[in-house]
Coordinates of C-alpha atoms in Angstrom, one line a residue:
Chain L
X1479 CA 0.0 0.0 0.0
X1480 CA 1.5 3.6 -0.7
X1481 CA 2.0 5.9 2.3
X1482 CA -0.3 9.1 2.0
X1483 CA 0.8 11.5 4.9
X1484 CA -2.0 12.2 7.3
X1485 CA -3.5 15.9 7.7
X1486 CA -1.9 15.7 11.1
X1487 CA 1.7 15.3 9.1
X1488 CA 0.5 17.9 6.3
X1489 CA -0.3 20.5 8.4
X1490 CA 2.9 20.6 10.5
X1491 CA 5.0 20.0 7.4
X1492 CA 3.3 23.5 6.3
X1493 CA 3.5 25.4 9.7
X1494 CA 7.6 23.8 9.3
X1495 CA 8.0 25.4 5.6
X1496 CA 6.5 28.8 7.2
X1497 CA 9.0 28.8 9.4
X1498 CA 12.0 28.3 7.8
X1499 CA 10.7 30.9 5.2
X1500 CA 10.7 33.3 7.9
X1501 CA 14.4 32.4 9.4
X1502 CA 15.7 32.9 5.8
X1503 CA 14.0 36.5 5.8
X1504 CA 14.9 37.5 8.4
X1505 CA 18.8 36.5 8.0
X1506 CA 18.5 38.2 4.5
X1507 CA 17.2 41.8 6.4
X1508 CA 19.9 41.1 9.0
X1509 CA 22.6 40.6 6.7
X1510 CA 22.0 43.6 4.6
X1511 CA 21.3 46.0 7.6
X1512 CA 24.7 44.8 9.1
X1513 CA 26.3 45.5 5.3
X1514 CA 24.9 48.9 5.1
X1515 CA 26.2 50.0 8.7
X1516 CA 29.7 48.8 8.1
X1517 CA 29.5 50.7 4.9
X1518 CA 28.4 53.9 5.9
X1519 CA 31.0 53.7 9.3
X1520 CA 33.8 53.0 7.2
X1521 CA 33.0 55.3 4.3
X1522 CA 32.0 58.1 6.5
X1523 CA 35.1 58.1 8.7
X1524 CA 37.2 61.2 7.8
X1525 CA 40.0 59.4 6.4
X1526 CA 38.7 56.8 4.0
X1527 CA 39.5 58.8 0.9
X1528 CA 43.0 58.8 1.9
X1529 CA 42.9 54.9 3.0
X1530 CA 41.4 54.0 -0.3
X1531 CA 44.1 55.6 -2.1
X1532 CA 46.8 54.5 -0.2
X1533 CA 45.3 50.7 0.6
X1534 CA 43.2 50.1 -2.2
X1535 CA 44.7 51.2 -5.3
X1536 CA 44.1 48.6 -8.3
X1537 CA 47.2 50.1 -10.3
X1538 CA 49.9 49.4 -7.3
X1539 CA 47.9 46.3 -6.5
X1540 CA 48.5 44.8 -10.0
X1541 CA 51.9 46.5 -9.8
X1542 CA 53.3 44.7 -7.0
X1543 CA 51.6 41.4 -7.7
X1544 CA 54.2 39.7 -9.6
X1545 CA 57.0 40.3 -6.5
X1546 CA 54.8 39.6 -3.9
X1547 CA 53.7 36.1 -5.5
X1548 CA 57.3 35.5 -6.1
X1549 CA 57.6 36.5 -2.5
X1550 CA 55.1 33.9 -2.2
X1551 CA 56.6 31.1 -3.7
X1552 CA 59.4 31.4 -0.4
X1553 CA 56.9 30.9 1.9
X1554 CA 55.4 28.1 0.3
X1555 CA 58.5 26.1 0.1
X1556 CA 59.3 27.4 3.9
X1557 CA 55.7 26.1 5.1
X1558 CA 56.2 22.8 3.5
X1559 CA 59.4 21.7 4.6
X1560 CA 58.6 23.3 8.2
X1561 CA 54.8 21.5 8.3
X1562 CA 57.3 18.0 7.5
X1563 CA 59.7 19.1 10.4
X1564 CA 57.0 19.5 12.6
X1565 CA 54.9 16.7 12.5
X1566 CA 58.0 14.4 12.6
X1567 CA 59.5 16.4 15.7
X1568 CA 56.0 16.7 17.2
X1569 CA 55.2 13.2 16.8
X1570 CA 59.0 12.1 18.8
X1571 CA 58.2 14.6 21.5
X1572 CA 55.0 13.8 22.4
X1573 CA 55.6 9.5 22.0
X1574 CA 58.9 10.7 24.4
X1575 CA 56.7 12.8 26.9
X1576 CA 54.0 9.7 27.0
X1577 CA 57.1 6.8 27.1
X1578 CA 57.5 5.1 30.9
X1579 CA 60.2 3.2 29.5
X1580 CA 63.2 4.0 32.6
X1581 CA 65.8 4.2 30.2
X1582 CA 64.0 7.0 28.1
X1583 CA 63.9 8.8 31.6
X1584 CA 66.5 11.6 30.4
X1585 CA 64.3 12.0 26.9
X1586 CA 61.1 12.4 28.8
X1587 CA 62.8 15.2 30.8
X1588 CA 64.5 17.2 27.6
X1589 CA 61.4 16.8 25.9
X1590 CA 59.1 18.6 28.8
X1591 CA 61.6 21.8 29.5
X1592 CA 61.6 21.9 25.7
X1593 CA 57.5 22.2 25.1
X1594 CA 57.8 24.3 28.2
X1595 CA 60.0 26.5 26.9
X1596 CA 59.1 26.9 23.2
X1597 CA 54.9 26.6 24.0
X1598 CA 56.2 29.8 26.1
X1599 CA 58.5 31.9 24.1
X1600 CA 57.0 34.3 21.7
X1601 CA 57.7 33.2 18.1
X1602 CA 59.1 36.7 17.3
X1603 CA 61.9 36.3 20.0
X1604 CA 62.7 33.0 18.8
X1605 CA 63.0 33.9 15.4
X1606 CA 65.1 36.8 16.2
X1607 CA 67.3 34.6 18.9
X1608 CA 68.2 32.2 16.4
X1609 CA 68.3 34.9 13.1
X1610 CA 71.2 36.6 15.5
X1611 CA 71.9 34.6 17.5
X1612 CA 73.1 31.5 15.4
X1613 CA 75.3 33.8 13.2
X1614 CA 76.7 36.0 15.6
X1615 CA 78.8 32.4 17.4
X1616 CA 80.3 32.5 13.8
X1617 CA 80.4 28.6 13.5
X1618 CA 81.5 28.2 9.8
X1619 CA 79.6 25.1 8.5
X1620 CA 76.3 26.7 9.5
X1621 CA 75.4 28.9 6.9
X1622 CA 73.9 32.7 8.0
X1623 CA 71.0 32.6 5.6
X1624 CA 67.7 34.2 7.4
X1625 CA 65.5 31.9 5.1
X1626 CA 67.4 28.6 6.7
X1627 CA 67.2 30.2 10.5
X1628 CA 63.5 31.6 10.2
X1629 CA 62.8 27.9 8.9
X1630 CA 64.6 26.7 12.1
X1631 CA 62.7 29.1 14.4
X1632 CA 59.6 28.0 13.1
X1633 CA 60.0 24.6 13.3
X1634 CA 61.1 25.2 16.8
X1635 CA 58.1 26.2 17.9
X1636 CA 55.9 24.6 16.6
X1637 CA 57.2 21.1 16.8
X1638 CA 56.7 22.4 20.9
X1639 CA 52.9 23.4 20.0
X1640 CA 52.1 20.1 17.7
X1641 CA 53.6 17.8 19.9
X1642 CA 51.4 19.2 22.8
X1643 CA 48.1 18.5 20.9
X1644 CA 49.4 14.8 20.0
X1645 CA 50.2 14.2 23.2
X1646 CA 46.5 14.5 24.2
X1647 CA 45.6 12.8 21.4
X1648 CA 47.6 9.7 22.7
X1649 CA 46.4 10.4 26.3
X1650 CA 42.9 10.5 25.1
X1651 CA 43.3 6.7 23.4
X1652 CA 41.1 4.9 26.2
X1653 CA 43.2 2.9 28.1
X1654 CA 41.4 -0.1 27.4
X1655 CA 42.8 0.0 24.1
X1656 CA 46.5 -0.5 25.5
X1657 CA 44.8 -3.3 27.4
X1658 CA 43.6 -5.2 24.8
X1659 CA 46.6 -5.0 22.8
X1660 CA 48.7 -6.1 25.5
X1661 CA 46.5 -8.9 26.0
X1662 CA 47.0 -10.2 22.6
X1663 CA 50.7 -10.4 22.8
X1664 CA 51.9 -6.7 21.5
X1665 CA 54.9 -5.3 23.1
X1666 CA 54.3 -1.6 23.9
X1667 CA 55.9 -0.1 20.9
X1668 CA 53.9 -2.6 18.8
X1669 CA 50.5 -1.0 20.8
X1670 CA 52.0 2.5 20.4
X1671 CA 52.4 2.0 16.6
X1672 CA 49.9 -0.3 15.5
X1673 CA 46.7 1.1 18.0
X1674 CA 47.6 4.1 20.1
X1675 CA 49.2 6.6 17.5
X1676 CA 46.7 5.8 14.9
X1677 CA 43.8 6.5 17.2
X1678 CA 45.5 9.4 18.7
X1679 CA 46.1 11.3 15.8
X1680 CA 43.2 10.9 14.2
X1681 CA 41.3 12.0 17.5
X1682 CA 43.3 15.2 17.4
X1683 CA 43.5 16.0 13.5
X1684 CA 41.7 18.9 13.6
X1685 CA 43.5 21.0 16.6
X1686 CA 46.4 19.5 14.8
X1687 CA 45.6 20.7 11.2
X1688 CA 44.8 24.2 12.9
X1689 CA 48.6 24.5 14.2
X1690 CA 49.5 23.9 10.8
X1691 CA 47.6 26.5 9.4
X1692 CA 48.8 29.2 11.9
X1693 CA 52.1 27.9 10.9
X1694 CA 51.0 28.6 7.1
X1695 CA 50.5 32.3 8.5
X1696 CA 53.4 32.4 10.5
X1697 CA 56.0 31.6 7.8
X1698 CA 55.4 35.7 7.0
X1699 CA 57.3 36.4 9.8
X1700 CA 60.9 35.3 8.5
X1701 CA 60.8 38.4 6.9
X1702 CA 62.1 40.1 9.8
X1703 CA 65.2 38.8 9.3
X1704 CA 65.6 40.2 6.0
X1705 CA 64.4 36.7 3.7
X1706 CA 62.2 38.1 0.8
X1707 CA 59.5 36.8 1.2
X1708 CA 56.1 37.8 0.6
X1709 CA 55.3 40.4 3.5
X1710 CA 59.3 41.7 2.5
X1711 CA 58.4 41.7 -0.8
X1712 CA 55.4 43.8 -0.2
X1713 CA 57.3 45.9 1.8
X1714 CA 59.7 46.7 -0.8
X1715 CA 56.9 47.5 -3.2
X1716 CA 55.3 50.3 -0.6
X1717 CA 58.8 51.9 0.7
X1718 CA 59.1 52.5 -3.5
X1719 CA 55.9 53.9 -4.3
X1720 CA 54.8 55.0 -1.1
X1721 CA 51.4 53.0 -1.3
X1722 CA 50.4 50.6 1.3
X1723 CA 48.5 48.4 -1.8
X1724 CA 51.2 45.8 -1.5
X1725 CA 50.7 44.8 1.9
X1726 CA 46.8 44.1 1.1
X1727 CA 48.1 42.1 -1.7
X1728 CA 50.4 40.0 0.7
X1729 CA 47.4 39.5 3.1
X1730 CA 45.0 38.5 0.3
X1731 CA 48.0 36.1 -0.8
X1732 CA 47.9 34.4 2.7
X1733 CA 44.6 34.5 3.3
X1734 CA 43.9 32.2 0.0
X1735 CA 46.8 29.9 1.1
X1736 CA 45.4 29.0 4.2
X1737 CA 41.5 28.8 3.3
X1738 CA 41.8 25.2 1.8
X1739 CA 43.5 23.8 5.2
X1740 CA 40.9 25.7 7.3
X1741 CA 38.1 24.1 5.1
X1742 CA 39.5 20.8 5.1
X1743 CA 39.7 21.2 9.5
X1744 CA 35.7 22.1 9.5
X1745 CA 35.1 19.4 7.6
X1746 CA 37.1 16.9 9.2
X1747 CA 36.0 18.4 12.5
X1748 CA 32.1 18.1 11.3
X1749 CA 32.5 14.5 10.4
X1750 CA 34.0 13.2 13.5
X1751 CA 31.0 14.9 15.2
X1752 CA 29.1 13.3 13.4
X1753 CA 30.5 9.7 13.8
X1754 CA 30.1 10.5 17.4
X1755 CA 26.6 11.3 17.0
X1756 CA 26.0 8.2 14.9
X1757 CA 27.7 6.0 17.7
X1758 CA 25.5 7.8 20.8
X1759 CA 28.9 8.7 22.2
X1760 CA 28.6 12.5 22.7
Chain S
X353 CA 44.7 -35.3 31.9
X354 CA 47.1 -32.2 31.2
X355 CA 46.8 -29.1 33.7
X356 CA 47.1 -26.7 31.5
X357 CA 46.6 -23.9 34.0
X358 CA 48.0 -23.8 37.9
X359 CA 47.1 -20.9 40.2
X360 CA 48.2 -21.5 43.7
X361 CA 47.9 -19.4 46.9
X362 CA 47.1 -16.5 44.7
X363 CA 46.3 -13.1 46.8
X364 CA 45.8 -9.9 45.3
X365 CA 45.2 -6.3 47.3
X366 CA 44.4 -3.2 45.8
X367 CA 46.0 -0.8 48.0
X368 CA 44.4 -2.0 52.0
X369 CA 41.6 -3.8 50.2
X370 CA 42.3 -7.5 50.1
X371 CA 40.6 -8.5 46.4
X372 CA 42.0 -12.2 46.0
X373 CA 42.1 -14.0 48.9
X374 CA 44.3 -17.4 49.0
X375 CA 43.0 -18.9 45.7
X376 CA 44.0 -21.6 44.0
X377 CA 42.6 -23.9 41.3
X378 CA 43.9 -26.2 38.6
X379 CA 42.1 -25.8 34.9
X380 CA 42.9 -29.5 33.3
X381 CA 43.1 -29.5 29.1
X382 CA 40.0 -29.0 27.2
X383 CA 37.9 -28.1 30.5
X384 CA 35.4 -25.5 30.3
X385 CA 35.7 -23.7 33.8
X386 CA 32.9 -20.9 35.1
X387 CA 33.4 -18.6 37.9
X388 CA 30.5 -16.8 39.6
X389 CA 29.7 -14.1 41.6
X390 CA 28.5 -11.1 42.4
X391 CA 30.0 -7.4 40.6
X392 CA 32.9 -7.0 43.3
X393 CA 33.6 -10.0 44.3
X394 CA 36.9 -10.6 42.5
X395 CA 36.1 -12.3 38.9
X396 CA 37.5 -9.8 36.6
X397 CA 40.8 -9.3 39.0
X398 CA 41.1 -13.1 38.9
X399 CA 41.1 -12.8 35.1
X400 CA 43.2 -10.1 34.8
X401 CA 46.0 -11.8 36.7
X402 CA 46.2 -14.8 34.8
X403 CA 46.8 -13.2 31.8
X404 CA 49.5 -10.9 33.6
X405 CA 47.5 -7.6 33.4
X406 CA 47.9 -7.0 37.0
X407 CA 50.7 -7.7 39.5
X408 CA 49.9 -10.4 41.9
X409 CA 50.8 -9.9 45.9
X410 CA 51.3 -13.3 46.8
X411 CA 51.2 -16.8 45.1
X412 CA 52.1 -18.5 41.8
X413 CA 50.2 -19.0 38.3
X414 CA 51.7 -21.8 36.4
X415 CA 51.0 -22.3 32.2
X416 CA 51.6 -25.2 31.0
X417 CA 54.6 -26.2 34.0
X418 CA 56.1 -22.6 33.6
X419 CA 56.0 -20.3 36.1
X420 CA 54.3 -17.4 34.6
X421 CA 54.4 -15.1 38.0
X422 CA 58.1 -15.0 38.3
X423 CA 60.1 -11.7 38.2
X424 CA 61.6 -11.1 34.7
X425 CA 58.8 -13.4 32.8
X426 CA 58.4 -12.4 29.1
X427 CA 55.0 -11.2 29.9
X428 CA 54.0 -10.4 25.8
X429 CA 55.0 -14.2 25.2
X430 CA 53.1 -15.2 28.4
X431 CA 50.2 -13.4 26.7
X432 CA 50.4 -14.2 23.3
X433 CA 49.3 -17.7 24.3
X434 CA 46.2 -16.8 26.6
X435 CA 43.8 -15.6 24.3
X436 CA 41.5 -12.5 26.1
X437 CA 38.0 -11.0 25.8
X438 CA 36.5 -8.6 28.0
X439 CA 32.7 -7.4 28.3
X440 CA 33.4 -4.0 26.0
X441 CA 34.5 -6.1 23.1
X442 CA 37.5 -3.4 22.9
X443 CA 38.1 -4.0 19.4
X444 CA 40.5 -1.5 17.6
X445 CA 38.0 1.1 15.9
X446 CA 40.9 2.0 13.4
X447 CA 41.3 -1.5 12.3
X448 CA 38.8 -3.5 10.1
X449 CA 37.6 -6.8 11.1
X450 CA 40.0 -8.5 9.5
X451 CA 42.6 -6.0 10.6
X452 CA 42.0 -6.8 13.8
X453 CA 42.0 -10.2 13.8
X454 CA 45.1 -10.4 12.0
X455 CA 47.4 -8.0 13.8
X456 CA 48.5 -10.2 16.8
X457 CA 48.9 -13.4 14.8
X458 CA 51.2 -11.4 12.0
X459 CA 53.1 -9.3 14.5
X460 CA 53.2 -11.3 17.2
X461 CA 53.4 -14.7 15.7
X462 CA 55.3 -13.7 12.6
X463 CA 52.6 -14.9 10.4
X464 CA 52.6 -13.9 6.7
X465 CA 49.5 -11.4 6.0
X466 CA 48.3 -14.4 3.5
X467 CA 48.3 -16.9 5.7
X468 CA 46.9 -14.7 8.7
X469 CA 44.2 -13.4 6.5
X470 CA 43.2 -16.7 5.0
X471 CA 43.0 -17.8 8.7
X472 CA 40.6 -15.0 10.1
X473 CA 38.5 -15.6 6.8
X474 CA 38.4 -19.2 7.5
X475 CA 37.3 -18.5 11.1
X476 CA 34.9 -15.5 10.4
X477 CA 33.0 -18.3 7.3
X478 CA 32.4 -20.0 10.2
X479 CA 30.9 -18.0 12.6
X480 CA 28.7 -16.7 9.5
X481 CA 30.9 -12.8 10.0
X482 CA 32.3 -13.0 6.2
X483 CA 30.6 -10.7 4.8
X484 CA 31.9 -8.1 7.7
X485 CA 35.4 -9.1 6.9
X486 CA 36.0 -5.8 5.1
X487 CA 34.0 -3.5 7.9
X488 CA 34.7 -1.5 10.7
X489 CA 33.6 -2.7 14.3
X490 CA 31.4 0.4 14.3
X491 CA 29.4 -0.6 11.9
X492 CA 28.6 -4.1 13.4
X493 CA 25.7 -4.7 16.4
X494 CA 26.8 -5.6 19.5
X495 CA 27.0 -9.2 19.6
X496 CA 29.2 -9.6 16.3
X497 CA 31.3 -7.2 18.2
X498 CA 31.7 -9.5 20.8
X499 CA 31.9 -12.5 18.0
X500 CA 34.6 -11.0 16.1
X501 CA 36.7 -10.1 19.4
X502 CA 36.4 -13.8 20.3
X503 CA 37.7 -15.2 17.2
X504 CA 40.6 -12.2 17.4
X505 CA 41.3 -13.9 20.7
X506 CA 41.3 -17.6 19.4
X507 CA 43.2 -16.8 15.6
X508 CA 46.8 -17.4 17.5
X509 CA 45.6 -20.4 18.9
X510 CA 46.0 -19.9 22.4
X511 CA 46.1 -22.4 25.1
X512 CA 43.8 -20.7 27.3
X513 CA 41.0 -18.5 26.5
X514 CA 39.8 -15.7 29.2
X515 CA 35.9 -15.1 29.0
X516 CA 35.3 -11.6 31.4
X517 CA 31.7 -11.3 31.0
X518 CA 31.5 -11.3 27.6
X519 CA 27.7 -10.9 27.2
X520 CA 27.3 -7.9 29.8
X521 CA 26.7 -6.1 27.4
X522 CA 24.5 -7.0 25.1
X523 CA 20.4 -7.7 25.1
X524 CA 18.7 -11.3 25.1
X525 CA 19.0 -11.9 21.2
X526 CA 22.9 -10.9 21.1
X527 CA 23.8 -12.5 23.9
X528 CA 22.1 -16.2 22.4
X529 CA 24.5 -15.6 19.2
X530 CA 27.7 -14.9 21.4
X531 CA 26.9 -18.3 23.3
X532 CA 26.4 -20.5 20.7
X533 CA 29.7 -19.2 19.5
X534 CA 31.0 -20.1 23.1
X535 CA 29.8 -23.3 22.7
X536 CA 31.0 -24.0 19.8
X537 CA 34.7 -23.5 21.1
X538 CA 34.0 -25.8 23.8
X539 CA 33.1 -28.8 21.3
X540 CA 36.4 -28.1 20.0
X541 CA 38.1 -28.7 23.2
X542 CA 39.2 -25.1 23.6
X543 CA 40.9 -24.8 27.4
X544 CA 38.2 -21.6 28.9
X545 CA 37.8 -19.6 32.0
X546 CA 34.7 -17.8 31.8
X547 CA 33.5 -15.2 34.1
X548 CA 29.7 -14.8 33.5
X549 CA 26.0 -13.6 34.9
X550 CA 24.3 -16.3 32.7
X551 CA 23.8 -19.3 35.1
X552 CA 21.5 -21.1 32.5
X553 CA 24.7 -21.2 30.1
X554 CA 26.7 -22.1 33.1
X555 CA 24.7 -24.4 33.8
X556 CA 25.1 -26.2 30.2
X557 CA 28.7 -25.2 29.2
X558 CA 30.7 -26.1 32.2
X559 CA 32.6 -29.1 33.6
X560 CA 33.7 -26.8 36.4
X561 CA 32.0 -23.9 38.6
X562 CA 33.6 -21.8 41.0
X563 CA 32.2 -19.5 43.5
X564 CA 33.7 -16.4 44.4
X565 CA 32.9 -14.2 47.2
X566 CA 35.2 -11.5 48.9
X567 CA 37.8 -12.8 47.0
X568 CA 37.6 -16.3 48.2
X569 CA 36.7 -19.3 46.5
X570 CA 33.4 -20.7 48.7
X571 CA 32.3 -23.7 46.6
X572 CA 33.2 -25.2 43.8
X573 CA 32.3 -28.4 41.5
X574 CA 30.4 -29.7 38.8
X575 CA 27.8 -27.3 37.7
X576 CA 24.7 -29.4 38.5
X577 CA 25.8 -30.2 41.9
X578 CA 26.9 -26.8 42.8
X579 CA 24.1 -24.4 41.4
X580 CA 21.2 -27.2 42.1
X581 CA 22.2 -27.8 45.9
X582 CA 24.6 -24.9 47.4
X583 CA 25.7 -25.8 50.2
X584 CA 27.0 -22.4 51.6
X585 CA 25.4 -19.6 52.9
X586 CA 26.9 -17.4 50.9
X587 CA 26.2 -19.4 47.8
X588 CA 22.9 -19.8 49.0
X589 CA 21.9 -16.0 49.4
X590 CA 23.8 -14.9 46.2
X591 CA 21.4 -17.9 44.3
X592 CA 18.3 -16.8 46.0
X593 CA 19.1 -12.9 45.1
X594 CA 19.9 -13.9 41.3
X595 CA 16.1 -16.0 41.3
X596 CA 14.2 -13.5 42.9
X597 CA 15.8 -11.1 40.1
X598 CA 14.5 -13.4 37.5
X599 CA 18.5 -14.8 36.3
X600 CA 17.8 -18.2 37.2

């Protein structure tokens, strides 16, 4: 027999439609009342002809674009071989910081004053500690290049940041998971590799994936020690034409570099939520 | 016949709290051994030393001759020949059924993945799970949870096979499937200890039932004799309280 909805169903499918009608109105009224105030505040304010010059101008803008992309192209390769670094120095900390093994007593100590330190130190300080720093103990076979050293900074810190979050990941694995590989005969680097880490990364993927894109940001800041990259290059561009166009440029660069990480997080984040929802665990 | 399992004098405390009290119990070849009790009285710690997953205080736990409780034991040898399933199935959610069934007897036993996976397919045909071979345990009910952690425990052939409550669990209709499956192993000859709530299945599986209260072994014997005509208080009282609850 075919189903036919009862009034009953009819009714509240209507009273249902009505609503969300009304929800979509009113967002749409919202959203362009919000749009005209932020207009009219930032238009009216008595310098915007002067900041749209000197921010917004389309001839600078397509001016600078070529050596600011180039600039680009630095920060790209910086990010990649930094996000590598990371996740392989992140991973040996944290498995180091979770280890009970005796003789790995001295590791588990290095590794804690190091997150300590580095979750703690501004990035800017490090960067500048080891862009001087390094160079100015003159060792010869390390060589003074402020791309190499900003790379090193960076991976300094946030190896300390990444190997934080995977070490709740592995603390989060529930313990009975350790237990039941045990039971089966696995030693305890077998149950780290073969059931802990894979659980525990994939628990903490998208805090993780979130360090990465800050650290997708963050490669801009190497150009304080004088590596051209984007932000320098963009710099360069303004001191010569005296227009801060550039520096939009830059940030519109970085923005777009970092949006398909960020989107990849949500939706990574969404579907574990919704696994957990599937499974009643929430 | 062959003891395949020798527990003497075992005592256990958890901090002040004395949870195993003196026991000790041989578990012949083949023998199909259930321990009872109420939630507290010591079965799960009982199962959890034997398969080395807690320290004992006092006492010895022999496999097969060997002294398994001695200092400096190669506890992940010890264990790769107890097989072990507890009452949250535990499986490895990362892992596919066949995943899981095959990691201890290729890592552990150095079996090739063919043969392993042949094996768990073999096994799993059998226990009508074949078609789950390629799924993940969260996509299976309850009871084939519990199935597929059972034949995990019995693909490396263990001589000994820990049951903790296996069917806590689950409802009525899972719990028949995860018993037949039990039973099953038992016409096989499989060597079991099994910890369970169920005294109808008790009643029909075992060769041997032990009593446990406050950590002490009270009564033990063959199944008909010791759930039909207790003969301690103790006994008595925790049988009454499971029949006025409607278990028995």
């Amino acid at each position: 027999m075919s189903y036919k909805p009862s009034s009953l169903q009819l009714q509240r499918e209507d009273a249902r439609r009505r609503a969300s009608r009304r929800s979509t109105l009113i967002a749409a009224v919202s959203t362009v009342a919000f749009g005209l105030v932020a207009v009219i505040v930032v238009t009216g304010a008595p310098g915007f002809d002067r900041v749209r010059t000197s921010f917004f101008s389309a001839k600078y803008a397509s001016h600078a674009l070529p050596t600011v992309f180039h600039g680009l192209l630095l920060n790209l390769r910086v990010l990649i071989i930094a996000e590598i670094f990371v996740l392989i120095f992140g991973l040996l900390i944290a498995v180091a910081r979770t280890t009970k093994q005796p003789i790995l007593f001295p590791l588990r100590l290095v590794a804690t004053f190091y997150t300590d330190l580095f979750r703690g130190l501004p990035l800017l300080l490090v960067l500048l500690l080891v862009g001087l720093g390094i160079p100015g103990l003159r060792i010869t076979w390390i060589p003074n290049s402020a791309v190499l050293l900003g790379t090193v900074a960076l991976i300094l810190t946030y190896s300390a940041y990444v190997a934080e979050v995977i070490r709740a990941g592995i603390e989060g694995v529930n313990p009975a998971q350790r237990q039941a590989a045990r039971a089966l005969g696995l030693s305890s680097s077998q149950t780290l590799r073969h059931v802990v880490l894979p659980q525990a990364i994939r628990n903490v993927l998208p805090p993780l994936l979130n360090d990465l894109v800050s650290l997708q940001k963050d490669s801009g800041l190497i150009s304080v020690l004088g590596a051209v990259d984007a932000i320098r290059a963009a710099g360069i561009e303004t001191a010569r034409s005296f227009n801060f166009t550039p520096y939009l440029v830059a940030g519109t660069f970085f923005v777009l570099m970092t949006i398909p990480l960020t989107r990849l997080t949500d939706w990574l984040a969404r579907r574990q939520d919704a696994k957990q929802k599937q499974q009643g665990r929430w | 016949m062959r003891t395949v399992l020798e527990v003497k004098n075992l005592r256990k405390c958890y901090g002040s709290e004395l949870v195993l009290d003196d026991i000790s119990l041989a578990i012949p070849e083949h023998s199909v051994n259930v321990v009872i009790g109420a939630s507290g009285s010591g079965k799960s710690t009982f199962m959890r030393c034997i398969n080395l997953l807690e320290e004992i205080d006092d006492g010895q736990i022999l496999l097969d001759g060997e002294d398994i409780s001695a200092f400096g034991t190669n506890m992940d040898k010890v264990r790769s020949n107890i097989g072990s399933v507890f009452q949250a199935f535990n499986l490895f959610p990362h892992l596919s059924v066949l995943e899981n069934i095959t990691l201890a007897p290729r890592l552990v036993h150095g079996v090739s993945r063919n043969d392993a996976e042949e094996n768990a397919m073999a096994l799993l045909k059998r226990f009508g799970l074949a078609e789950k071979a390629r799924g993940y345990p969260d996509l299976l009910s309850g009871g084939q949870q519990q199935r597929v952690a059972i034949i995990r425990a019995i693909a490396t052939n263990p001589k000994l096979l820990l049951l903790d409550e296996v069917t806590s669990a689950l409802d009525p209709v899972l719990i028949a499937e995860v018993l037949t499956l039990i039973a099953e192993l038992k016409s096989e000859g499989m060597t079991m200890v099994i910890a369970t709530h169920e005294m109808g299945f008790a009643k029909r599986i075992a060769d041997h039932v032990i009593f446990l209260a406050d950590g002490k072994i009270h009564e033990e014997g063959n199944p008909s004799e010791i759930l039909n005509n207790p003969q301690t208080d103790r006994l008595k009282e925790f049988l009454g309280a499971l029949h006025s609850a409607g278990r028995l």
